[in-house]
Coordinates of C-alpha atoms and ligand atoms in Angstrom, one line a residue:
X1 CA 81.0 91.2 37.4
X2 CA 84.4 90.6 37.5
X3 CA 86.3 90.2 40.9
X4 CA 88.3 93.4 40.8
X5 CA 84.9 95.1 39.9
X6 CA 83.8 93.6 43.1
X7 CA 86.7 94.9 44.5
X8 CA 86.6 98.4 43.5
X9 CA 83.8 99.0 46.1
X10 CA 85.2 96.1 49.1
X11 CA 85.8 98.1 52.0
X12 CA 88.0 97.5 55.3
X13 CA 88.6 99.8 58.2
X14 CA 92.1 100.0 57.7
X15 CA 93.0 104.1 57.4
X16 CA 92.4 106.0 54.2
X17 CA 95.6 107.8 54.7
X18 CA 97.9 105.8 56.5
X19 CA 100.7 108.5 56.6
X20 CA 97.9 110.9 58.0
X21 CA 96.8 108.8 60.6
X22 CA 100.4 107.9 61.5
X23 CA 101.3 111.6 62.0
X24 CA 98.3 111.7 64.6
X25 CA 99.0 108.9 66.3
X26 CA 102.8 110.4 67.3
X27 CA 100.8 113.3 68.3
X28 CA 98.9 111.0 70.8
X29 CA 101.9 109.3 72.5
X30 CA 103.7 112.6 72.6
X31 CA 100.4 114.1 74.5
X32 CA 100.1 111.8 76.7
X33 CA 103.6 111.5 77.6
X34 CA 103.1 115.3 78.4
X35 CA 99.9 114.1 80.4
X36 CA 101.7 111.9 82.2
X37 CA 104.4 113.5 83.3
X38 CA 102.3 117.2 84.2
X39 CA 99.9 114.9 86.4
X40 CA 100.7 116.8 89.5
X41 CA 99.9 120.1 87.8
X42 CA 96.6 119.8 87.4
X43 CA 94.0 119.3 89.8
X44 CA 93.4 116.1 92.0
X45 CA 89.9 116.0 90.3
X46 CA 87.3 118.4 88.8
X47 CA 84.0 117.9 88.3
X48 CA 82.7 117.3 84.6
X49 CA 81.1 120.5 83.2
X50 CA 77.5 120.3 82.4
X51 CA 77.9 121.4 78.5
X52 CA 80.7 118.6 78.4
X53 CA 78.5 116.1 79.4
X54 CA 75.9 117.2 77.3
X55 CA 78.4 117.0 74.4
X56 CA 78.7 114.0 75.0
X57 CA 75.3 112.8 74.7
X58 CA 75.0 112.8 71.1
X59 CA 73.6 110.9 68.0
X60 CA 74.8 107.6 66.6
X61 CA 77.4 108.4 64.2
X62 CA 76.7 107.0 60.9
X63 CA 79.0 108.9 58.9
X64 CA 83.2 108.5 59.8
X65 CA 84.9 111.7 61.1
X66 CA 88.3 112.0 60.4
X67 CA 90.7 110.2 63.3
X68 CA 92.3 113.6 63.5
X69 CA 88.8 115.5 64.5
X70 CA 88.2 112.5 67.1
X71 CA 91.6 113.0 68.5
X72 CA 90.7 116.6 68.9
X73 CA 87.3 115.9 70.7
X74 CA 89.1 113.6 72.8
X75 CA 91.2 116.1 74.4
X76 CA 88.7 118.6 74.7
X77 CA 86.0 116.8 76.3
X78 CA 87.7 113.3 77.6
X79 CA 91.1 113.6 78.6
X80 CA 90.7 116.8 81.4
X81 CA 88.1 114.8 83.7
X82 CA 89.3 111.8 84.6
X83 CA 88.4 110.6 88.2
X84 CA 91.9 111.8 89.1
X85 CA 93.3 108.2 90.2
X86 CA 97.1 109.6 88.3
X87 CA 97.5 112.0 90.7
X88 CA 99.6 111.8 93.4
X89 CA 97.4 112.7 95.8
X90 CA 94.3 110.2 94.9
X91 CA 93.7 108.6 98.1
X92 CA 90.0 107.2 97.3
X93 CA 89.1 103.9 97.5
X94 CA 92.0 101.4 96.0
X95 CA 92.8 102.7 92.7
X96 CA 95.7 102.1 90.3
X97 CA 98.4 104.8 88.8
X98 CA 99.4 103.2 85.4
X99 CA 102.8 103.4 84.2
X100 CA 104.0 104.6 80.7
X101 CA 105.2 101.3 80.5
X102 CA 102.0 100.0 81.0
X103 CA 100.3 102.4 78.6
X104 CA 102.4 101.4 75.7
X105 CA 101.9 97.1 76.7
X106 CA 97.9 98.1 76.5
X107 CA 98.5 99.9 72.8
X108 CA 100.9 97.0 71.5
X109 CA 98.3 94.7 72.8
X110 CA 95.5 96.2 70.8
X111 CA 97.9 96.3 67.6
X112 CA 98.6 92.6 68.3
X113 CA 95.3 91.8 69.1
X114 CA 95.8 88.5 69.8
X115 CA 93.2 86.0 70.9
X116 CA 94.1 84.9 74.1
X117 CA 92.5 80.8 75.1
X118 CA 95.5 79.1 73.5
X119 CA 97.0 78.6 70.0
X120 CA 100.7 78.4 69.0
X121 CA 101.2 81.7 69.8
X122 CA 103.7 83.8 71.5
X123 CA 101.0 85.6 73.7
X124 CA 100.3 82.1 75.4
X125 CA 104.1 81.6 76.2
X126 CA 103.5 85.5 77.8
X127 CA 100.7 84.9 80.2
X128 CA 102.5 81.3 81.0
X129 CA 105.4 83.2 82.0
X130 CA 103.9 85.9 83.8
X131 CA 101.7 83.1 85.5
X132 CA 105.0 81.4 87.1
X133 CA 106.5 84.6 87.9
X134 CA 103.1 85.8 89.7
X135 CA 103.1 82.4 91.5
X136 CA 106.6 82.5 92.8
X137 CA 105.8 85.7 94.3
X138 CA 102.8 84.5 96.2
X139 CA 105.0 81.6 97.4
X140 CA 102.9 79.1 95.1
X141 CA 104.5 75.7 93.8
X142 CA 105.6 77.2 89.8
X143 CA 103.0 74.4 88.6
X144 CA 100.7 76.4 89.9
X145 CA 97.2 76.6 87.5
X146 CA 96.7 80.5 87.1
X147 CA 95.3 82.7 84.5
X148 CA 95.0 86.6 84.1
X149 CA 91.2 88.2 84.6
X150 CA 89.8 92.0 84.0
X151 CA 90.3 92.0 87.8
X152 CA 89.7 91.1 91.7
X153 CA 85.6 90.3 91.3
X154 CA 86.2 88.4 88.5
X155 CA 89.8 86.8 89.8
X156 CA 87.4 85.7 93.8
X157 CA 84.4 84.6 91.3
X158 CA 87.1 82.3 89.5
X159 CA 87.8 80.7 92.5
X160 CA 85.2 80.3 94.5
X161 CA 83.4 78.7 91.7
X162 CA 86.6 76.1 91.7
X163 CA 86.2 75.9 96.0
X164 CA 82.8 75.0 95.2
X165 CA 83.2 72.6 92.4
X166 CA 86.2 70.7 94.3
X167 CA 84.4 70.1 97.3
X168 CA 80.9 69.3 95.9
X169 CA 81.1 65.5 96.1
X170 CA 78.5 65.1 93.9
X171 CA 78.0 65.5 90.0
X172 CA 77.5 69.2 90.3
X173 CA 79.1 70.1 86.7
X174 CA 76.4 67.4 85.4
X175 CA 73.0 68.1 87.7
X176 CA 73.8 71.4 89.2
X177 CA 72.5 73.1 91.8
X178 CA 69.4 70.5 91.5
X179 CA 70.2 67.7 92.0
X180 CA 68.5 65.9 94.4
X181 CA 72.4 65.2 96.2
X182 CA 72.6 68.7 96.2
X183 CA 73.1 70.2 99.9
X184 CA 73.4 73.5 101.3
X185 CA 76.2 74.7 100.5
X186 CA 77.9 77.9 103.1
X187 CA 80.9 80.0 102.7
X188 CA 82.7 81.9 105.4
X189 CA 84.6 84.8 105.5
X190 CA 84.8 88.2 107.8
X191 CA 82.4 91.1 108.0
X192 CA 84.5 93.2 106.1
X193 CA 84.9 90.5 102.9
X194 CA 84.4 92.9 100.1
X195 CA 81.7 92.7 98.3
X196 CA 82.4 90.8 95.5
X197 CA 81.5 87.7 97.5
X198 CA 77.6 88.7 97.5
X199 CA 77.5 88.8 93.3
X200 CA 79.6 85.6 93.0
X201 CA 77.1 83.7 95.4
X202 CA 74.4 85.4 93.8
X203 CA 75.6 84.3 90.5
X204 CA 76.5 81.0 91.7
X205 CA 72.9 80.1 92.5
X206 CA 73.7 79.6 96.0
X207 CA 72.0 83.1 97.7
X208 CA 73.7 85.8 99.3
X209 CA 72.9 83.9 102.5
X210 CA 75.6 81.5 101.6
X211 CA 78.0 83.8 103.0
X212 CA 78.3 83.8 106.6
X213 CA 79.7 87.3 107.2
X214 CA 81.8 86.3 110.1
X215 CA 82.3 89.3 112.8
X216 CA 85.4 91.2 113.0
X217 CA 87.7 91.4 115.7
X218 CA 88.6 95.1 117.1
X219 CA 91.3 95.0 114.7
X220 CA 88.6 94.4 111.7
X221 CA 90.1 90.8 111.0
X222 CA 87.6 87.6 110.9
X223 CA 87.4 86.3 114.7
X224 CA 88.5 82.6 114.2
X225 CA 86.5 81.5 117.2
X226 CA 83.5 82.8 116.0
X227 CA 84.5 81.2 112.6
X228 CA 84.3 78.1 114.4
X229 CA 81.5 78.2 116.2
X230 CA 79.7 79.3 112.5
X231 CA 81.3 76.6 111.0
X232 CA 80.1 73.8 114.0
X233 CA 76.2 75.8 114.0
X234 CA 75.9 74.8 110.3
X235 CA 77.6 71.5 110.0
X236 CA 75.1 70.3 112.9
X237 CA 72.1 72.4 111.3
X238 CA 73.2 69.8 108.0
X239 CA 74.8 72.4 105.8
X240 CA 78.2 72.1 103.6
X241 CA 80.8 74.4 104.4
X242 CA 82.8 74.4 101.6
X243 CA 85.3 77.2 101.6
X244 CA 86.4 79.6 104.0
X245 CA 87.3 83.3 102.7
X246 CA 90.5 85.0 104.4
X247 CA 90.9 88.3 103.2
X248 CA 94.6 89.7 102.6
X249 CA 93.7 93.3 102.9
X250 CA 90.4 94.5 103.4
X251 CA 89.8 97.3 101.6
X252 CA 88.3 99.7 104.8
X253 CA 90.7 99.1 106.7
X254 CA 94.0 97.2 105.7
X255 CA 93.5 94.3 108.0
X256 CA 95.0 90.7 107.2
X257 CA 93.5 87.8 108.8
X258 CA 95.1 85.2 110.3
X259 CA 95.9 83.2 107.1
X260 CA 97.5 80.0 109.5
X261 CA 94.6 79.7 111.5
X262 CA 92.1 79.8 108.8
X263 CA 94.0 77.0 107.2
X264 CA 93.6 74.9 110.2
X265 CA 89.9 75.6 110.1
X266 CA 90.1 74.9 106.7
X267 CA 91.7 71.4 107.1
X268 CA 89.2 70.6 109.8
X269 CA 86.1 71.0 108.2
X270 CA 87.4 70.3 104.8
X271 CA 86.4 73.5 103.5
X272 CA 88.7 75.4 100.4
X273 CA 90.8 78.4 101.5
X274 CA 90.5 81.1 99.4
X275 CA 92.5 84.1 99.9
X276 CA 91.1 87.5 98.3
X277 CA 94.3 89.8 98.6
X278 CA 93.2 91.8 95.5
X279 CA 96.0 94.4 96.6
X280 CA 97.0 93.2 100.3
X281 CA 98.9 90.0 98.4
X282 CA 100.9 92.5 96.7
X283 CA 103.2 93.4 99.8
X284 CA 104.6 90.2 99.0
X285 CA 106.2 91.9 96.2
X286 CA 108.1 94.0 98.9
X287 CA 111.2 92.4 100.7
X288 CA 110.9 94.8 103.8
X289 CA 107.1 93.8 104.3
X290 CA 106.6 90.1 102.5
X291 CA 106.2 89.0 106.2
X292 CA 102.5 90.9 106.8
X293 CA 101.2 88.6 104.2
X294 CA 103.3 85.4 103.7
X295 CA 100.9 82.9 104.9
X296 CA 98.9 83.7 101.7
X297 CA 100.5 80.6 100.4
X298 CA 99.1 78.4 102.3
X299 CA 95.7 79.0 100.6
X300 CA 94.4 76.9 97.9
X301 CA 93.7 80.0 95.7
X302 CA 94.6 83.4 95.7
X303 CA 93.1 86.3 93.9
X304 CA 94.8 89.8 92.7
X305 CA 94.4 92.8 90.9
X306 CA 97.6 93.7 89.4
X307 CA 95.7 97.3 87.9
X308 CA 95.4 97.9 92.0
X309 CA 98.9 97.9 93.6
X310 CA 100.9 96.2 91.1
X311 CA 100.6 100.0 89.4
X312 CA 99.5 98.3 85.9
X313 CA 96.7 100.1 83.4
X314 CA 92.9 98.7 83.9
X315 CA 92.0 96.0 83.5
X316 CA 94.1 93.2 85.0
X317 CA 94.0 90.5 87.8
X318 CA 94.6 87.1 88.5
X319 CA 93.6 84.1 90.2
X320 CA 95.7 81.7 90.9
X321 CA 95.0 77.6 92.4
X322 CA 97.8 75.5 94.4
X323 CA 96.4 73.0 92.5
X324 CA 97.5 72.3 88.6
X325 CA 94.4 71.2 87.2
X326 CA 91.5 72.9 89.1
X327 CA 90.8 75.3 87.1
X328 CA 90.8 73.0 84.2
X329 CA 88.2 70.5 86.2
X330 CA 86.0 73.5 86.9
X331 CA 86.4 75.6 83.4
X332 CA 87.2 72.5 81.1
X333 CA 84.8 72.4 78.0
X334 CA 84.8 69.6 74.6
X335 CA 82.9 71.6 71.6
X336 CA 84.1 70.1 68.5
X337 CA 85.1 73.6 67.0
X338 CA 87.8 73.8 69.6
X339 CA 89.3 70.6 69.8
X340 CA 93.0 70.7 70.2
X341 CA 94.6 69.8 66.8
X342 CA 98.3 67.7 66.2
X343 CA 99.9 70.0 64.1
X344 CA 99.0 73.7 63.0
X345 CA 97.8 77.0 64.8
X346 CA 95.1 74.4 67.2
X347 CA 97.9 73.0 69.3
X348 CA 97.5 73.7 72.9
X349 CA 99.7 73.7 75.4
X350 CA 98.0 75.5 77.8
X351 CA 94.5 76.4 77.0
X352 CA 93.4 79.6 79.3
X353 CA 90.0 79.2 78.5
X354 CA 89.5 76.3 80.0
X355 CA 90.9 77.9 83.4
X356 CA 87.9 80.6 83.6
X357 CA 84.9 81.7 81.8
X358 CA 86.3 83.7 79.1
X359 CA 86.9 82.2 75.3
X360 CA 87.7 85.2 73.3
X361 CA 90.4 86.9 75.9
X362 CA 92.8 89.9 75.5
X363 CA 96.7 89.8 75.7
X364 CA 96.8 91.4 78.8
X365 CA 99.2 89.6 79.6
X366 CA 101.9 91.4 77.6
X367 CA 101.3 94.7 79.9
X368 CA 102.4 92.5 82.6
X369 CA 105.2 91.4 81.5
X370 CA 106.4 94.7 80.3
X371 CA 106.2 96.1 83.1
X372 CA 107.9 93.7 85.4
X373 CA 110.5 93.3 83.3
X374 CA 111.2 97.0 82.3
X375 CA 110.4 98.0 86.1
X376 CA 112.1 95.2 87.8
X377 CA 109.9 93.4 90.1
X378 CA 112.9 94.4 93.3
X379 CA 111.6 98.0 92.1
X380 CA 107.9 97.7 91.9
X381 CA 108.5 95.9 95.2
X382 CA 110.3 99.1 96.4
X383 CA 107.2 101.3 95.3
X384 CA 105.1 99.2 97.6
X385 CA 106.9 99.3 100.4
X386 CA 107.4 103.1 100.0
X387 CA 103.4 103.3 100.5
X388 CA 103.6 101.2 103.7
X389 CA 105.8 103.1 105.3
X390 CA 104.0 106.3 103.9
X391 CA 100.8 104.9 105.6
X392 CA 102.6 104.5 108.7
X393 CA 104.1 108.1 108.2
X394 CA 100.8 109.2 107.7
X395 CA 99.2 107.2 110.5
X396 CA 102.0 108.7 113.1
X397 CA 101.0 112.2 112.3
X398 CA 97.5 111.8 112.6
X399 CA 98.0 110.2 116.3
X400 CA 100.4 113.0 117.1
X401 CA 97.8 116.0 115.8
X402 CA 95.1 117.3 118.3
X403 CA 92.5 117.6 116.2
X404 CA 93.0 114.0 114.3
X405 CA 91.7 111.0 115.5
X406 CA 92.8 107.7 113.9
X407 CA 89.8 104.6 113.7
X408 CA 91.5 101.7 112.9
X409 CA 95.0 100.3 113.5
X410 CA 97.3 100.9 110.0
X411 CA 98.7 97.7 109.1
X412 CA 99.0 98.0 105.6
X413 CA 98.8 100.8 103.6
X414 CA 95.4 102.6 104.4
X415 CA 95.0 105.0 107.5
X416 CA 91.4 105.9 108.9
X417 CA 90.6 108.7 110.7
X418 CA 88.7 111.6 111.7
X419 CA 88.8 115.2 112.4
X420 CA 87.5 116.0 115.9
X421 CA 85.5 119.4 117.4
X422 CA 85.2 120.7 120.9
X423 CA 81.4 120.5 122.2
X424 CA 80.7 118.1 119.2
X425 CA 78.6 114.9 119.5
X426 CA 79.2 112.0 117.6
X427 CA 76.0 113.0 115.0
X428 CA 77.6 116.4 114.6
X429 CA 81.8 114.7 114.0
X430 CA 80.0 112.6 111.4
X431 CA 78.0 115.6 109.7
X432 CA 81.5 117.8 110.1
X433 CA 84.0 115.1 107.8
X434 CA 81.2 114.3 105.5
X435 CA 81.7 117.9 104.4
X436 CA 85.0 118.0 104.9
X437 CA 85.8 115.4 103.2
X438 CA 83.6 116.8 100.4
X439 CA 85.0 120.1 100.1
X440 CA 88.6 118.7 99.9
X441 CA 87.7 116.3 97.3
X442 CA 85.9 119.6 95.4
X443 CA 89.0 122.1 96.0
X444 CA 91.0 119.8 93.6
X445 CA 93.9 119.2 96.2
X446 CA 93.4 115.8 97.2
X447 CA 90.6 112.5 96.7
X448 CA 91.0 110.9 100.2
X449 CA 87.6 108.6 100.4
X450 CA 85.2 107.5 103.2
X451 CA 83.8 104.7 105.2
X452 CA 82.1 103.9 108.2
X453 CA 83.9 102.4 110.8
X454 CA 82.0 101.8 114.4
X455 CA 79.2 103.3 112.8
X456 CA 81.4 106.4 112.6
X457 CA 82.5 108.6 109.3
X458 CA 86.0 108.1 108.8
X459 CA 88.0 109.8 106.1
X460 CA 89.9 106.8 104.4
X461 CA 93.2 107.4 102.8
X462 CA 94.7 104.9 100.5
X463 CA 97.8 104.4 98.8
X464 CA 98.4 102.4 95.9
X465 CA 100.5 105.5 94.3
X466 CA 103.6 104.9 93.0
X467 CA 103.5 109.1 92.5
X468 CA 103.0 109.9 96.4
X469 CA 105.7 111.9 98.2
X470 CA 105.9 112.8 102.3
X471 CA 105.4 115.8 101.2
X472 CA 102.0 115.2 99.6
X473 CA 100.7 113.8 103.0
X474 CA 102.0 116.9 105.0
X475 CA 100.1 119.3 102.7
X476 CA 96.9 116.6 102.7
X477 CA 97.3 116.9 106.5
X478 CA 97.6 120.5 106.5
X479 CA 94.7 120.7 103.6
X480 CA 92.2 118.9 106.1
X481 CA 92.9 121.3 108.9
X482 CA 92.6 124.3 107.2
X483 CA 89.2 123.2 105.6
X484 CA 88.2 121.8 109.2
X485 CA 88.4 125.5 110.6
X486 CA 87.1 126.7 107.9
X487 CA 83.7 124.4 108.7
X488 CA 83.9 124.4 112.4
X489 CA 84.5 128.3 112.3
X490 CA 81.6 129.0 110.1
Ligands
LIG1 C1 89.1 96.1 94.8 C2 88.8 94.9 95.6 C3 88.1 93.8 95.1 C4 87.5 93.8 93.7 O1 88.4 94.0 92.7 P1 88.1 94.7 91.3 O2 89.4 94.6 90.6 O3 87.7 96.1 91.6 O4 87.0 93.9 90.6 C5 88.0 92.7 95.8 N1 88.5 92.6 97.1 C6 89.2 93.6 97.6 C7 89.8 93.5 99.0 C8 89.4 94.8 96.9 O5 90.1 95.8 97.4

């Protein structure tokens, strides 16, 4: 056999008919340009028909279908149900918008398909640059050791893994959690830390009970003297406190500890400061509001989403250390097949996997960039702002409406609150916005979310949307009354 006999049957996935193919991929950007910008036409969110899902429950397919038949399925059964998070009125939990600006980074991405830990590459001269631009914003020193993650878990697992590491004493890379130097090792943060910080202890071999959940203030931020007397309980009980956990942001309510006094604590006990501001550290990005959440720099790391508030496509977040080589000391490996070479495509100058877990790793990096440089960070900043001040909009009305009754204090961008009944008791007012906030979420008009607060059902309305107008909150407001009556009249 000859080798172009052998080559008359070699395959490769490339298309079969790249002019085809081509034509269909215009039709995509052109449809989702149309998605895009008819977003506020459809509904906030729908439920996924039954024979949709059972459609898409189906056989593996062995046999290729042409990319033009997928396309098709696509918009039939994938594109209309989306959790709604695009709309302009998608309030629930802390979810990102996109950008077209984003959406085309993601696809050159994937046509680059770079391989992010290091090379001689442009993509590594990317995520270095959006690195220093992310670290300025936080107020970190531009030497700064950061690295771009598929989000906030990941970003807080990244560095509390580095606290941990950094203030071991001991060979823990080495002998691990075994050794016999080992101790018992404690974390800190407030009782509304989110709950990323139970999985990384988890995973970190050091037991959910690592965490001392902290209790909040009335204004849901970590009470420092509490911290304190936590700290001083376990040090004399012969634990290790190694890092204390402020939270820039919680996501029920908003609430930013006090970063300064956390440091001092920090200092004291010679804990790590991590600060989790997966969207909270993003008001820095706003020159009206950079104030609220300055003192983030004086952490030793900081972890973000920029897929939250930074308005960027899933997945993105970063996790950045004061420090230039922590990372490195925690993530650092030697195998042979990636030693750094002299000359060729193995020179390194920064190698991002050895600053987190990851070895293969996406270009993510280039959505960032895109964006902040087509946007203009002074704009995005702008954005963010605009949902501050929409919060407080939002917050003033609801203190000013007789039936609304606000359940934490706004000081970022989320308002809590509840609608009220006469005669009620607080079982029934609970039992009352549970539906309510159900049948708002099924009408299509609006996804606020929920939490408890007190014990209490809250409806919880958060925005990260760069789409939101006033006028979208005086219609939620007026949506929340009219299916209020409708419950409390029935
Ligand atoms: C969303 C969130 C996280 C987790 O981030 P993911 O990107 O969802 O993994 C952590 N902390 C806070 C405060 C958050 O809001």
């Amino acid at each position: 056999m000859t080798t172009s006999d052998r080559d008359a049957t070699t395959v490769s996935l490339d298309p079969a008919d790249w002019e085809a193919d081509r034509a269909v991929a215009h039709r995509m950007v052109d449809d989702m340009f149309d998605y895009l910008q008819s977003v506020r036409e459809r509904p906030a969110w729908q439920h996924v028909p039954d024979e949709v899902r059972a459609a898409l429950d189906e056989n593996l397919p062995r046999e290729g279908t042409p990319l033009a038949q997928v396309y098709d399925e696509f918009r039939e059964r994938v594109l209309p149900y989306p959790t709604g998070n695009l709309h302009p009125r998608f309030f629930g939990w802390v979810m990102g918008n996109g950008t077209v600006t984003g959406m085309l980074g993601e696809m050159l991405m994937a046509g680059m398909n770079a391989h992010g830990a290091g090379y001689d590459q442009s993509a590594l001269y990317v995520e270095q640059q959006v690195i220093r631009w992310l670290a300025q914003l936080v107020g970190y020193p531009q030497d700064a050791s950061g690295i771009l993650v598929s989000g906030g878990t990941m970003a807080n697992l990244n560095g509390l893994a580095v606290a941990r590491n950094e203030k071991a004493g001991f060979a823990l890379r080495t002998e691990g959690l075994q050794s016999s130097e080992a101790p018992r090792f404690t974390c800190y943060g407030g009782s509304e830390t989110h709950s990323w910080i139970y999985k990384a202890c988890e995973l970190m071999g050091l037991g959910r009970q690592a965490f001392r959940s902290v209790p909040a203030s009335e204004d849901y931020t970590v009470d420092v003297a509490a911290l304190r007397a936590m700290i001083e309980a376990d040090i004399a009980a012969g634990d290790k406190p190694f890092c204390i956990i402020g939270t820039v942001g919680t996501v029920n309510t908003g609430a930013v500890d006090d970063i300064a006094a956390l440091r001092t604590l920090a200092d004291e006990f010679d804990c790590w400061l991590h600060v989790d501001g997966a969207f909270g550290s993003l008001a820095a990005w706003s020159e009206r509001h950079r104030h609220l959440v300055e003192a983030q720099a004086q952490a030793d790391s900081i972890a973000f989403d920029l897929h939250k508030w930074g308005y960027m496509p899933y997945e993105i977040g970063c996790v950045l250390t004061r420090s230039s080589d922590a990372q490195d000391k925690t993530y650092g490996t030697s195998a042979s097949y990636l030693m750094p070479a002299m000359r060729g495509v193995g020179v390194n100058n920064t190698y991002f996997a050895d600053r987190g877990i990851q070895l293969s790793r996406s270009f993510r990096a280039l959505k960032a960039w895109m964006s902040m440089k087509q946007q203009g960070v002074d704009r995005i900043g702008a954005v963010i702002g605009q949902n501050i001040e929409q919060a407080q909009y939002l917050s003033a009305k609801v203190d000013a409406h007789p039936d609304l009754e606000r359940l934490a204090p706004t000081s970022l961008n989320i308002v809590c609150f509840r609608h009220l009944a006469d005669g009620y008791d607080e079982d029934a007012l609970d039992r009352l916005n549970e539906e309510l906030l159900m049948r708002v979420q099924e009408s299509g008009f609006a996804v606020p979310s929920q939490t408890l607060l007190g014990g209490r059902f809250a409806l919880r309305v958060c925005i990260t949307n760069h789409r939101t107008t006033y006028a979208d909150l005086d219609a939620l407001i007026d949506e929340i009354s009219r299916h209020a009556r409708a419950i409390i009249d029935d």
